[in-house]
Short mmCIF file of C-alpha atoms in Angstrom, two decimals:
data_model
loop_
_atom_site.label_atom_id
_atom_site.label_comp_id
_atom_site.label_asym_id
_atom_site.label_seq_id
_atom_site.Cartn_x
_atom_site.Cartn_y
_atom_site.Cartn_z
CA UNK K 1 0.00 0.00 0.00
CA UNK K 2 1.34 3.39 -1.01
CA UNK K 3 0.32 7.01 -1.29
CA UNK K 4 -1.38 7.73 -4.59
CA UNK K 5 0.92 9.02 -7.32
CA UNK K 6 1.67 12.73 -7.20
CA UNK K 7 0.95 13.24 -3.51
CA UNK K 8 3.42 14.80 -1.08
CA UNK K 9 3.38 15.03 2.69
CA UNK K 10 4.00 18.63 3.68
CA UNK K 11 4.85 20.04 7.11
CA UNK K 12 2.44 22.65 8.47
CA UNK K 13 3.73 22.96 12.03
CA UNK K 14 5.88 20.89 14.36
CA UNK K 15 2.81 18.78 15.16
CA UNK K 16 0.75 18.88 11.95
CA UNK K 17 1.21 17.70 8.36
CA UNK K 18 -0.83 18.02 5.18
CA UNK K 19 -1.13 15.37 2.48
CA UNK K 20 -1.70 16.83 -1.00
CA UNK K 21 -2.63 20.38 -1.95
CA UNK K 22 -5.66 20.00 -4.21
CA UNK K 23 -8.81 20.87 -2.23
CA UNK K 24 -10.59 17.89 -3.77
CA UNK K 25 -8.55 15.45 -1.70
CA UNK K 26 -5.99 17.22 0.51
CA UNK K 27 -6.20 16.39 4.23
CA UNK K 28 -4.55 17.68 7.37
CA UNK K 29 -3.31 15.45 10.16
CA UNK K 30 -3.14 17.53 13.36
CA UNK K 31 -2.25 16.71 16.97
CA UNK K 32 0.84 14.70 16.11
CA UNK K 33 3.98 14.37 18.14
CA UNK K 34 7.06 15.86 16.46
CA UNK K 35 8.35 12.31 15.91
CA UNK K 36 5.09 11.28 14.22
CA UNK K 37 5.19 14.36 12.01
CA UNK K 38 8.79 13.56 11.06
CA UNK K 39 7.81 10.00 10.17
CA UNK K 40 4.90 11.07 7.99
CA UNK K 41 6.99 13.67 6.20
CA UNK K 42 9.47 10.94 5.28
CA UNK K 43 6.73 9.03 3.44
CA UNK K 44 6.52 9.34 -0.34
CA UNK K 45 4.74 7.47 -3.13
CA UNK K 46 7.39 4.71 -3.04
CA UNK K 47 6.97 3.98 0.67
CA UNK K 48 5.20 0.71 1.52
CA UNK K 49 2.79 1.76 4.25
CA UNK K 50 2.25 -1.83 5.37
CA UNK K 51 5.87 -2.15 6.53
CA UNK K 52 5.17 -0.65 9.93
CA UNK K 53 8.25 -2.14 11.60
CA UNK K 54 10.53 -0.50 9.06
CA UNK K 55 8.69 2.81 9.30
CA UNK K 56 9.12 3.07 13.08
CA UNK K 57 12.72 1.85 13.15
CA UNK K 58 14.84 4.37 15.03
CA UNK K 59 11.86 6.62 15.76
CA UNK K 60 9.98 7.33 18.95
CA UNK K 61 6.66 6.24 17.47
CA UNK K 62 4.49 3.28 18.47
CA UNK K 63 3.54 0.81 15.71
CA UNK K 64 -0.14 0.99 16.65
CA UNK K 65 -0.04 4.76 16.22
CA UNK K 66 1.40 4.34 12.71
CA UNK K 67 -1.36 1.88 11.83
CA UNK K 68 -3.97 4.36 13.04
CA UNK K 69 -2.47 7.15 10.93
CA UNK K 70 -2.35 4.89 7.88
CA UNK K 71 -6.02 4.07 8.47
CA UNK K 72 -6.77 7.80 8.31
CA UNK K 73 -5.02 8.01 4.93
CA UNK K 74 -6.94 4.97 3.68
CA UNK K 75 -10.28 6.44 4.80
CA UNK K 76 -9.37 9.68 3.00
CA UNK K 77 -8.75 7.65 -0.19
CA UNK K 78 -5.17 8.82 -0.43
CA UNK K 79 -3.66 5.35 -0.75
CA UNK K 80 -3.56 2.72 -3.48
CA UNK K 81 -2.61 -0.93 -3.65
CA UNK K 82 0.44 -0.13 -5.76
CA UNK K 83 1.99 2.28 -8.25
CA UNK K 84 -0.62 3.49 -10.75
CA UNK K 85 1.76 4.04 -13.65
CA UNK K 86 4.51 1.47 -13.23
CA UNK K 87 4.37 0.31 -16.85
CA UNK K 88 3.65 3.69 -18.47
CA UNK K 89 6.29 6.05 -19.76
CA UNK K 90 6.29 9.51 -21.24
CA UNK K 91 3.59 12.19 -21.07
CA UNK K 92 0.70 9.72 -20.72
CA UNK K 93 2.11 8.63 -17.36
CA UNK K 94 1.29 12.09 -16.01
CA UNK K 95 -2.37 11.58 -16.92
CA UNK K 96 -2.23 8.20 -15.19
CA UNK K 97 -0.93 9.88 -12.04
CA UNK K 98 -3.77 12.41 -12.03
CA UNK K 99 -6.36 9.72 -12.64
CA UNK K 100 -4.91 7.70 -9.79
CA UNK K 101 -6.05 10.57 -7.57
CA UNK K 102 -9.46 10.86 -9.21
CA UNK K 103 -10.47 7.20 -9.43
CA UNK K 104 -11.88 5.41 -6.41
CA UNK K 105 -9.62 2.40 -6.99
CA UNK K 106 -6.53 4.55 -7.56
CA UNK K 107 -5.73 2.81 -10.85
CA UNK K 108 -5.18 5.69 -13.24
CA UNK K 109 -3.19 3.55 -15.64
CA UNK K 110 -6.37 1.76 -16.72
CA UNK K 111 -7.82 5.03 -18.01
CA UNK K 112 -4.78 5.71 -20.16
CA UNK K 113 -4.56 2.13 -21.42
CA UNK K 114 -8.18 2.27 -22.59
CA UNK K 115 -7.34 5.26 -24.78
CA UNK K 116 -4.99 3.10 -26.84
CA UNK K 117 -8.03 1.44 -28.46
CA UNK K 118 -9.65 4.74 -29.44
CA UNK K 119 -9.69 6.46 -32.83
CA UNK K 120 -9.98 10.23 -33.20
CA UNK K 121 -9.91 12.17 -36.47
CA UNK K 122 -8.75 15.79 -36.63
CA UNK K 123 -9.75 17.65 -39.80
CA UNK K 124 -8.00 20.98 -40.21
CA UNK K 125 -4.39 21.23 -39.08
CA UNK K 126 -3.59 24.84 -38.47
CA UNK K 127 -1.87 25.48 -35.13
CA UNK K 128 -5.05 24.69 -33.16
CA UNK K 129 -5.75 21.44 -35.00
CA UNK K 130 -2.12 20.40 -34.73
CA UNK K 131 -2.14 21.13 -31.00
CA UNK K 132 -5.28 19.05 -30.49
CA UNK K 133 -3.86 16.12 -32.47
CA UNK K 134 -0.54 16.18 -30.62
CA UNK K 135 -2.29 16.55 -27.27
CA UNK K 136 -4.42 13.48 -27.93
CA UNK K 137 -1.46 11.39 -29.04
CA UNK K 138 0.58 12.46 -26.02
CA UNK K 139 -2.34 11.50 -23.75
CA UNK K 140 -2.30 7.95 -25.09
CA UNK K 141 -4.96 7.91 -27.83
CA UNK K 142 -3.89 4.99 -30.00
CA UNK K 143 -5.01 6.24 -33.41
CA UNK K 144 -5.14 9.87 -34.51
CA UNK K 145 -6.28 10.40 -38.09
CA UNK K 146 -5.26 13.72 -39.61
CA UNK K 147 -6.49 15.47 -42.72
CA UNK K 148 -5.32 18.76 -44.23
CA UNK K 149 -3.50 18.88 -47.55
CA UNK K 150 -2.80 22.60 -47.37
CA UNK K 151 0.79 23.73 -46.85
CA UNK K 152 2.25 24.91 -43.57
CA UNK K 153 2.54 28.70 -43.70
CA UNK K 154 5.04 30.92 -41.95
CA UNK K 155 2.21 32.22 -39.75
CA UNK K 156 1.56 28.66 -38.53
CA UNK K 157 5.00 28.49 -36.90
CA UNK K 158 4.89 28.71 -33.14
CA UNK K 159 4.00 27.19 -29.82
CA UNK K 160 1.74 24.40 -31.12
CA UNK K 161 4.54 22.63 -32.97
CA UNK K 162 5.21 23.86 -36.50
CA UNK K 163 8.75 25.13 -37.15
CA UNK K 164 10.26 27.31 -39.88
CA UNK K 165 11.67 24.22 -41.59
CA UNK K 166 8.10 22.93 -41.99
CA UNK K 167 6.91 25.93 -44.02
CA UNK K 168 5.73 24.80 -47.45
CA UNK K 169 5.32 21.15 -46.45
CA UNK K 170 1.90 19.51 -46.40
CA UNK K 171 0.28 20.00 -43.01
CA UNK K 172 -0.93 16.43 -42.57
CA UNK K 173 2.52 15.04 -43.38
CA UNK K 174 4.23 17.28 -40.84
CA UNK K 175 1.56 16.52 -38.25
CA UNK K 176 1.98 12.76 -38.70
CA UNK K 177 5.71 13.15 -38.08
CA UNK K 178 5.15 15.28 -34.98
CA UNK K 179 2.66 12.76 -33.61
CA UNK K 180 5.25 10.01 -33.86
CA UNK K 181 7.82 12.28 -32.24
CA UNK K 182 5.73 12.58 -29.06
CA UNK K 183 4.03 9.15 -29.21
CA UNK K 184 6.11 6.63 -31.20
CA UNK K 185 3.39 3.96 -31.11
CA UNK K 186 0.54 6.16 -32.35
CA UNK K 187 -1.16 5.09 -35.57
CA UNK K 188 -2.35 7.56 -38.21
CA UNK K 189 -4.40 5.05 -40.22
CA UNK K 190 -7.43 2.93 -39.38
CA UNK K 191 -10.27 1.06 -41.08
CA UNK K 192 -12.55 1.85 -38.13
CA UNK K 193 -14.93 4.76 -37.95
CA UNK K 194 -13.56 7.35 -35.53
CA UNK K 195 -14.94 7.58 -32.01
CA UNK K 196 -14.77 11.37 -32.32
CA UNK K 197 -14.17 13.75 -35.23
CA UNK K 198 -12.71 17.19 -34.53
CA UNK K 199 -13.58 19.79 -37.16
CA UNK K 200 -11.19 22.75 -37.06
CA UNK K 201 -12.46 25.27 -39.57
CA UNK K 202 -11.59 28.75 -40.79
CA UNK K 203 -13.91 31.70 -40.08
CA UNK K 204 -17.17 29.70 -40.15
CA UNK K 205 -18.30 26.08 -39.84
CA UNK K 206 -18.87 24.31 -43.15
CA UNK K 207 -22.68 23.87 -43.26
CA UNK K 208 -22.33 20.55 -45.09
CA UNK K 209 -20.12 18.69 -42.65
CA UNK K 210 -22.14 18.75 -39.44
CA UNK K 211 -25.38 17.27 -40.83
CA UNK K 212 -23.45 14.41 -42.46
CA UNK K 213 -21.81 13.52 -39.14
CA UNK K 214 -25.10 13.78 -37.25
CA UNK K 215 -26.83 11.52 -39.78
CA UNK K 216 -23.98 9.03 -39.46
CA UNK K 217 -24.20 9.01 -35.67
CA UNK K 218 -20.62 10.25 -35.34
CA UNK K 219 -19.73 12.29 -32.28
CA UNK K 220 -17.86 15.46 -33.19
CA UNK K 221 -16.37 18.67 -31.81
CA UNK K 222 -16.59 21.92 -33.71
CA UNK K 223 -13.74 24.44 -33.55
CA UNK K 224 -13.90 27.65 -35.58
CA UNK K 225 -10.97 30.06 -35.98
CA UNK K 226 -12.40 33.56 -36.50
CA UNK K 227 -11.01 37.10 -36.95
CA UNK K 228 -9.64 37.61 -33.46
CA UNK K 229 -10.96 34.68 -31.48
CA UNK K 230 -11.54 30.93 -31.70
CA UNK K 231 -14.68 29.08 -30.68
CA UNK K 232 -14.35 25.60 -29.17
CA UNK K 233 -17.64 23.68 -29.24
CA UNK K 234 -20.23 22.55 -29.28
CA UNK K 235 -19.39 18.94 -28.56
CA UNK K 236 -22.06 17.13 -30.53
CA UNK K 237 -23.31 13.70 -29.52
CA UNK K 238 -25.96 13.01 -32.18
CA UNK K 239 -29.44 12.96 -30.73
CA UNK K 240 -28.40 14.49 -27.41
CA UNK K 241 -28.19 18.26 -27.74
CA UNK K 242 -27.77 21.01 -30.32
CA UNK K 243 -25.66 20.46 -33.41
CA UNK K 244 -23.63 22.84 -35.56
CA UNK K 245 -26.65 23.51 -37.77
CA UNK K 246 -28.66 24.50 -34.69
CA UNK K 247 -26.14 27.25 -33.99
CA UNK K 248 -26.38 28.54 -37.55
CA UNK K 249 -30.17 28.61 -37.31
CA UNK K 250 -29.99 30.58 -34.06
CA UNK K 251 -27.61 33.05 -35.71
CA UNK K 252 -30.00 33.40 -38.63
CA UNK K 253 -32.83 34.14 -36.19
CA UNK K 254 -30.73 36.98 -34.78
CA UNK K 255 -29.47 38.19 -38.17
CA UNK K 256 -31.38 37.40 -41.36
CA UNK K 257 -28.25 38.13 -43.40
CA UNK K 258 -26.16 35.55 -41.55
CA UNK K 259 -26.40 32.90 -44.34
CA UNK K 260 -25.11 35.46 -46.85
CA UNK K 261 -22.26 36.47 -44.54
CA UNK K 262 -21.43 32.85 -43.72
CA UNK K 263 -21.24 31.88 -47.39
CA UNK K 264 -18.69 34.62 -48.03
CA UNK K 265 -16.65 33.62 -44.99
CA UNK K 266 -16.67 29.99 -46.06
CA UNK K 267 -15.34 30.95 -49.50
CA UNK K 268 -12.57 33.08 -48.02
CA UNK K 269 -8.91 32.39 -47.39
CA UNK K 270 -7.25 30.52 -44.52
CA UNK K 271 -7.55 32.29 -41.17
CA UNK K 272 -4.40 33.32 -39.33
CA UNK K 273 -4.20 32.02 -35.77
CA UNK K 274 -2.75 33.70 -32.72
CA UNK K 275 -0.26 31.27 -31.22
CA UNK K 276 -1.40 31.88 -27.65
CA UNK K 277 -5.10 31.53 -28.49
CA UNK K 278 -4.32 28.39 -30.49
CA UNK K 279 -2.46 26.89 -27.52
CA UNK K 280 -5.38 27.55 -25.17
CA UNK K 281 -7.93 26.17 -27.63
CA UNK K 282 -5.81 23.11 -28.37
CA UNK K 283 -5.84 22.26 -24.68
CA UNK K 284 -9.58 22.86 -24.36
CA UNK K 285 -10.34 20.82 -27.46
CA UNK K 286 -8.15 17.88 -26.50
CA UNK K 287 -9.60 17.89 -22.98
CA UNK K 288 -13.16 17.80 -24.34
CA UNK K 289 -12.36 14.81 -26.52
CA UNK K 290 -10.55 12.95 -23.73
CA UNK K 291 -13.44 13.50 -21.33
CA UNK K 292 -15.76 11.82 -23.84
CA UNK K 293 -13.36 8.94 -24.44
CA UNK K 294 -12.84 8.48 -20.70
CA UNK K 295 -16.61 8.63 -20.09
CA UNK K 296 -16.44 11.47 -17.59
CA UNK K 297 -18.21 14.86 -17.59
CA UNK K 298 -16.64 17.28 -20.03
CA UNK K 299 -17.85 20.07 -22.28
CA UNK K 300 -21.61 20.06 -21.73
CA UNK K 301 -23.94 19.70 -24.74
CA UNK K 302 -24.72 23.05 -26.33
CA UNK K 303 -21.71 24.77 -24.76
CA UNK K 304 -19.18 26.84 -26.68
CA UNK K 305 -16.01 28.41 -25.31
CA UNK K 306 -14.93 31.64 -27.01
CA UNK K 307 -11.23 32.42 -26.60
CA UNK K 308 -10.35 35.91 -27.80
CA UNK K 309 -7.26 38.03 -28.12
CA UNK K 310 -5.65 39.60 -26.21
CA UNK K 311 -6.50 37.94 -22.88
CA UNK K 312 -7.18 34.39 -24.18
CA UNK K 313 -9.62 33.76 -21.31
CA UNK K 314 -12.41 31.32 -22.30
CA UNK K 315 -15.93 32.76 -22.22
CA UNK K 316 -18.78 30.28 -22.03
CA UNK K 317 -21.98 30.44 -24.08
CA UNK K 318 -24.87 28.00 -23.99
CA UNK K 319 -27.04 27.09 -26.97
CA UNK K 320 -30.33 25.20 -27.20
CA UNK K 321 -31.56 22.77 -29.81
CA UNK K 322 -33.18 24.78 -32.59
CA UNK K 323 -36.81 23.74 -33.13
CA UNK K 324 -36.44 23.85 -36.92
CA UNK K 325 -33.30 21.71 -37.12
CA UNK K 326 -34.69 18.28 -36.34
CA UNK K 327 -31.29 16.86 -35.36
CA UNK K 328 -32.61 15.35 -32.12
CA UNK K 329 -35.59 13.77 -33.88
CA UNK K 330 -33.70 11.66 -36.43
CA UNK K 331 -34.58 7.95 -36.46
CA UNK K 332 -32.34 5.81 -34.26
CA UNK K 333 -31.25 3.86 -37.34
CA UNK K 334 -29.70 7.04 -38.70
CA UNK K 335 -28.31 8.54 -35.53
CA UNK K 336 -26.91 5.37 -33.99
CA UNK K 337 -25.83 4.92 -30.39
CA UNK K 338 -24.31 8.04 -28.82
CA UNK K 339 -20.63 7.75 -27.92
#
């Protein structure tokens, strides 16, 4: 039995320690003797808490007192039967450590291992799309399909991964190489339908793509790079909330000229992306996809996050199903099982 991965025992006073710092699980152990506090502070995630005799060796602490303190840690769900990421290496092991704190059984490695069987497609590989794809691969997603035959531009170079040497090369080719750089075992090809499709689009969502995905029962995340901000969302699970077409219909209700404007935006050139906004949106997008794959609460249906320059602070908006869309009333044979 050990402390869960990532936890530290911190000294508060001569007679009190604190285990962890996150308010979701951190606990204080007060009313200790100085010797007991010293013993607890010597404990780390490699310490076997069942070896009471070894723990008290050379210390003025009774074995029964150690057992009682360990029981407190067990009741607080701060212990696990063993290391949660012993056979994981690289960036995915960090996710395993976090999940070892979040899961009741402390086995965060199981969450990451399950991602290896998942397939995610990312369409649109500007800096934001690249960042999402790399983030998913680094988190352990086994197959990341990428699609964007446009060239890397000098304005794409920056924090999300593109370098000056990549300028002029095909985006999807560079992305595939970068995915293998961070996750050597990731696949970029699959005969399976993706579990999630991420649509990263310039200036406005393509009105043709969303309905096709909804009709096919394919879960998808919309991301739109606009003039000076990027919108992440909605996360569309067909039949369970508003779709991309719903948002367009709401915009048309507010502005009758929106379809005319949208058509011009769709026919326009590639949008430039602020590196800092792209980095924020890449993290938000990858997190939304991982939450769905891990079957935990994530970006709620009908929610969009607008990340604007210069502060890059996400602003939440909520959208309802549009009564004229019909996306939630499609026959089950068309929509398929959500997820």
